[in-house]
């Protein structure tokens, strides 16, 4: 491997979508044997840049070289793959109606002939075992039946798998947003192992700890350009946040208030997972209740039961839901941003028996401002937004509704740190006005914003922690069986 | 010129353009003779298409797999029962209408129950239920052809200044359908369900209530169409609904409604109905044989659908 020639060179790459300038002249090189961390706010251009590199979008101007060969203008997803560029997209790209092994075959055309199925099973199975030991996925599972975390694992393992097609550059766009802490750790360890053996990795994440701990170099993007690029050791959390252009809030101690709510406010939600031995969950008016644990331990199921007012739950009033798996549970792909926001509150726009579309649009536009959705026009299709901004629209849909109880299904996937702080603030504000939140999250930082935390394991609630008793250690301890 | 640009992007435009082109081609061929009569006939027959297509449009918009195949059987049953109960008596006209609508609503309720309670896919549920309704119509009718009340028959064939009254009536019905689709919670719900049923449920849309209402409305409109068509053609016949099975779907699709659901429009239904009728008329005028006519009809429908979806497929 020639050390002086970068494996990928992007030179002055620009890309516009109508009036939106997504990339404003990005120059960046990737070297063999390094992990480049890429951070920036939602809509800063990270995903667009990676889509250009993987051949999904054609750059308007600029030069792209892979391994010294100028392939500007000839870059297609197939061509990029032939040059060893692999991408794990933020919006997963597996075919839901095929099995894990069949999905692996799609990316590896060299697996062919009699026995291809067995070869595909071995390829993806071995990679899954290598990256995520103890993953619990069968290579014959239909992808659509897997949880979002497991789908993510399959997608990642597929990108790292090598047949005659090499994996020279692997792009990971928010790979850990759907994974719990344990699986994320396994992945990041694998990334380090992979770059040590000469591979190149681009890691996009909003979790700055991951970026700082895994990358060799870090590039910070803002408004479509790279604004800072240096060795990872030259950055710390604060300098990264500053370069991205937002201010990290100091954490406040709220444990005293939390106790007061538990002791005085009425109970508005009572629910219990459908397992034999479990603690019951209770949420009081104005409380932010966290549902913790590893991903896929029954948290989502409980939230949906509360949303449905299912038998066995006691729920006082209307419930709105913020989806985390936004493609499956949240977005209406044919609608505009405004329509996607207003669908949760249609009753508010009734004039007699007819809907007042102008009022609905004003309402959505108001939320665009409040929650900072990056778009010049809310009549644009929802799919024109970056993943994080779509998520903001889903927040706006739920917060804008009249529901007094809001359940959130790991809602911060792909949301940047600045927006997270704003949304945390909004949640606190709404809770202070008497709204109740049930918040499933796999991130420790988010649990610190909760008044009370229940830890889930294998479909049951196994720990009931007050805010002042909650520590990362206790949550993790409860998340694993004592005999495992 | 944003006005023109917006017009060109309208999904219903192609059906109307198609109808106009076909009509002009016929007029050129005949030297303009009888063009007015052709148009008037197109409006009458188009009106019957639009009534059933309106219901079918809402059903198809509910998303993949949703379609009502019981429309012909429902039309036949409602037509025969209504004609026999009225037995040509003008005083019974409202009773006959009510019967036809109630039968339609009953058919819709049964269809939805099969879909919901027995979890049968809509395509199978409505197809199998249509055998029951068709048999019921045969049993009820026993091959008799009962003449409709004269006043009712007159209404279905009446014209004001050359425009069929029934077409005017269906234009009003279509406007109501348009308002229902675009300006009500129900209509927004249908479109949301068609895009993503689970997301619609989680966004607070009353999914099952809306699906039930849609299947019932579709069958009720089929009942109405059966009633009017029987009156128009001088009595109910057991095969009267036959051509409405495929044409109800064709009209919806040519009109620019998405077969995959989640996207619909009403103006296209009228354009597509006129187009379908005028197309057959044109081929008849050209003297095409039955075989050639069917092949060309098929090819032209495919062409219109490709033209109508051409703009969207690329995005």
Short mmCIF file of N, CA, C and O in Angstrom, two decimals, chain A residues 7-13 26 49 51-55 57-59 61-75 85:
data_model
loop_
_atom_site.label_atom_id
_atom_site.label_comp_id
_atom_site.label_asym_id
_atom_site.label_seq_id
_atom_site.Cartn_x
_atom_site.Cartn_y
_atom_site.Cartn_z
N UNK A 7 -6.34 6.73 -0.43
CA UNK A 7 -7.18 5.73 -1.10
C UNK A 7 -8.40 6.39 -1.74
O UNK A 7 -8.86 5.97 -2.79
N UNK A 8 -8.89 7.44 -1.10
CA UNK A 8 -9.99 8.21 -1.71
C UNK A 8 -9.64 9.69 -1.64
O UNK A 8 -9.17 10.16 -0.61
N UNK A 9 -9.86 10.39 -2.74
CA UNK A 9 -9.65 11.82 -2.74
C UNK A 9 -10.90 12.51 -3.27
O UNK A 9 -11.33 12.24 -4.39
N UNK A 10 -11.49 13.36 -2.44
CA UNK A 10 -12.61 14.17 -2.88
C UNK A 10 -12.08 15.59 -3.01
O UNK A 10 -11.48 16.10 -2.07
N UNK A 11 -12.29 16.19 -4.18
CA UNK A 11 -11.70 17.52 -4.38
C UNK A 11 -12.76 18.51 -4.87
O UNK A 11 -13.25 18.40 -5.99
N UNK A 12 -13.13 19.43 -4.01
CA UNK A 12 -14.06 20.49 -4.39
C UNK A 12 -15.44 19.98 -4.79
O UNK A 12 -16.03 20.47 -5.74
N UNK A 13 -15.95 18.99 -4.04
CA UNK A 13 -17.23 18.39 -4.41
C UNK A 13 -18.40 19.30 -3.99
O UNK A 13 -18.47 19.73 -2.84
N UNK A 26 -16.43 20.40 -0.98
CA UNK A 26 -15.77 19.62 0.06
C UNK A 26 -14.50 18.98 -0.50
O UNK A 26 -14.53 18.34 -1.55
N UNK A 49 -22.54 13.69 1.44
CA UNK A 49 -21.16 13.47 1.02
C UNK A 49 -20.89 11.98 0.83
O UNK A 49 -20.29 11.56 -0.15
N UNK A 51 -23.11 9.69 0.27
CA UNK A 51 -23.88 9.18 -0.88
C UNK A 51 -23.18 9.51 -2.19
O UNK A 51 -23.27 8.75 -3.16
N UNK A 52 -22.48 10.63 -2.22
CA UNK A 52 -21.70 10.96 -3.42
C UNK A 52 -20.56 9.96 -3.57
O UNK A 52 -20.32 9.42 -4.64
N UNK A 53 -19.89 9.68 -2.47
CA UNK A 53 -18.74 8.77 -2.52
C UNK A 53 -19.16 7.35 -2.88
O UNK A 53 -18.45 6.65 -3.60
N UNK A 54 -20.35 6.95 -2.44
CA UNK A 54 -20.77 5.58 -2.74
C UNK A 54 -21.54 5.50 -4.05
O UNK A 54 -22.09 4.46 -4.39
N UNK A 55 -21.60 6.61 -4.78
CA UNK A 55 -22.14 6.56 -6.13
C UNK A 55 -23.65 6.72 -6.24
O UNK A 55 -24.20 6.62 -7.33
N UNK A 57 -25.41 9.49 -5.46
CA UNK A 57 -25.71 10.82 -5.94
C UNK A 57 -24.55 11.27 -6.80
O UNK A 57 -23.40 10.99 -6.49
N UNK A 58 -24.85 11.96 -7.88
CA UNK A 58 -23.78 12.48 -8.72
C UNK A 58 -23.44 13.89 -8.24
O UNK A 58 -24.35 14.70 -8.02
N UNK A 59 -22.16 14.17 -8.05
CA UNK A 59 -21.76 15.51 -7.62
C UNK A 59 -21.99 16.49 -8.77
O UNK A 59 -21.88 16.13 -9.94
N UNK A 61 -20.23 19.40 -9.18
CA UNK A 61 -18.86 19.69 -9.63
C UNK A 61 -17.90 19.00 -8.69
O UNK A 61 -18.29 18.51 -7.63
N UNK A 62 -16.62 18.97 -9.06
CA UNK A 62 -15.62 18.39 -8.18
C UNK A 62 -15.08 17.08 -8.74
O UNK A 62 -15.64 16.51 -9.65
N UNK A 63 -13.95 16.66 -8.17
CA UNK A 63 -13.23 15.50 -8.67
C UNK A 63 -13.22 14.40 -7.61
O UNK A 63 -13.11 14.68 -6.41
N UNK A 64 -13.36 13.17 -8.02
CA UNK A 64 -13.31 12.06 -7.09
C UNK A 64 -12.31 11.03 -7.61
O UNK A 64 -12.39 10.59 -8.75
N UNK A 65 -11.33 10.69 -6.76
CA UNK A 65 -10.36 9.67 -7.13
C UNK A 65 -10.46 8.53 -6.13
O UNK A 65 -10.58 8.76 -4.93
N UNK A 66 -10.41 7.30 -6.61
CA UNK A 66 -10.32 6.16 -5.72
C UNK A 66 -9.06 5.39 -6.10
O UNK A 66 -8.90 5.02 -7.27
N UNK A 67 -8.19 5.20 -5.13
CA UNK A 67 -6.91 4.49 -5.33
C UNK A 67 -6.15 5.05 -6.53
O UNK A 67 -5.62 4.30 -7.35
N UNK A 68 -6.12 6.38 -6.64
CA UNK A 68 -5.32 7.01 -7.68
C UNK A 68 -6.01 7.13 -9.03
O UNK A 68 -5.53 7.82 -9.91
N UNK A 69 -7.15 6.45 -9.21
CA UNK A 69 -7.85 6.52 -10.50
C UNK A 69 -8.95 7.57 -10.43
O UNK A 69 -9.74 7.58 -9.49
N UNK A 70 -8.97 8.46 -11.41
CA UNK A 70 -9.99 9.50 -11.44
C UNK A 70 -11.29 8.89 -11.96
O UNK A 70 -11.37 8.49 -13.12
N UNK A 71 -12.29 8.81 -11.11
CA UNK A 71 -13.55 8.18 -11.57
C UNK A 71 -14.71 9.18 -11.48
O UNK A 71 -15.86 8.79 -11.39
N UNK A 72 -14.36 10.48 -11.53
CA UNK A 72 -15.39 11.50 -11.51
C UNK A 72 -16.41 11.25 -12.62
O UNK A 72 -16.03 11.01 -13.76
N UNK A 73 -17.68 11.30 -12.28
CA UNK A 73 -18.72 11.19 -13.29
C UNK A 73 -19.04 9.77 -13.70
O UNK A 73 -20.01 9.51 -14.37
N UNK A 74 -18.16 8.82 -13.31
CA UNK A 74 -18.44 7.43 -13.67
C UNK A 74 -18.84 6.63 -12.45
O UNK A 74 -18.87 5.41 -12.47
N UNK A 75 -19.10 7.34 -11.37
CA UNK A 75 -19.34 6.67 -10.11
C UNK A 75 -20.81 6.24 -10.01
O UNK A 75 -21.71 7.05 -9.97
N UNK A 85 -15.62 0.33 -2.29
CA UNK A 85 -16.28 1.28 -1.40
C UNK A 85 -17.62 0.68 -0.97
O UNK A 85 -18.47 0.38 -1.80
#
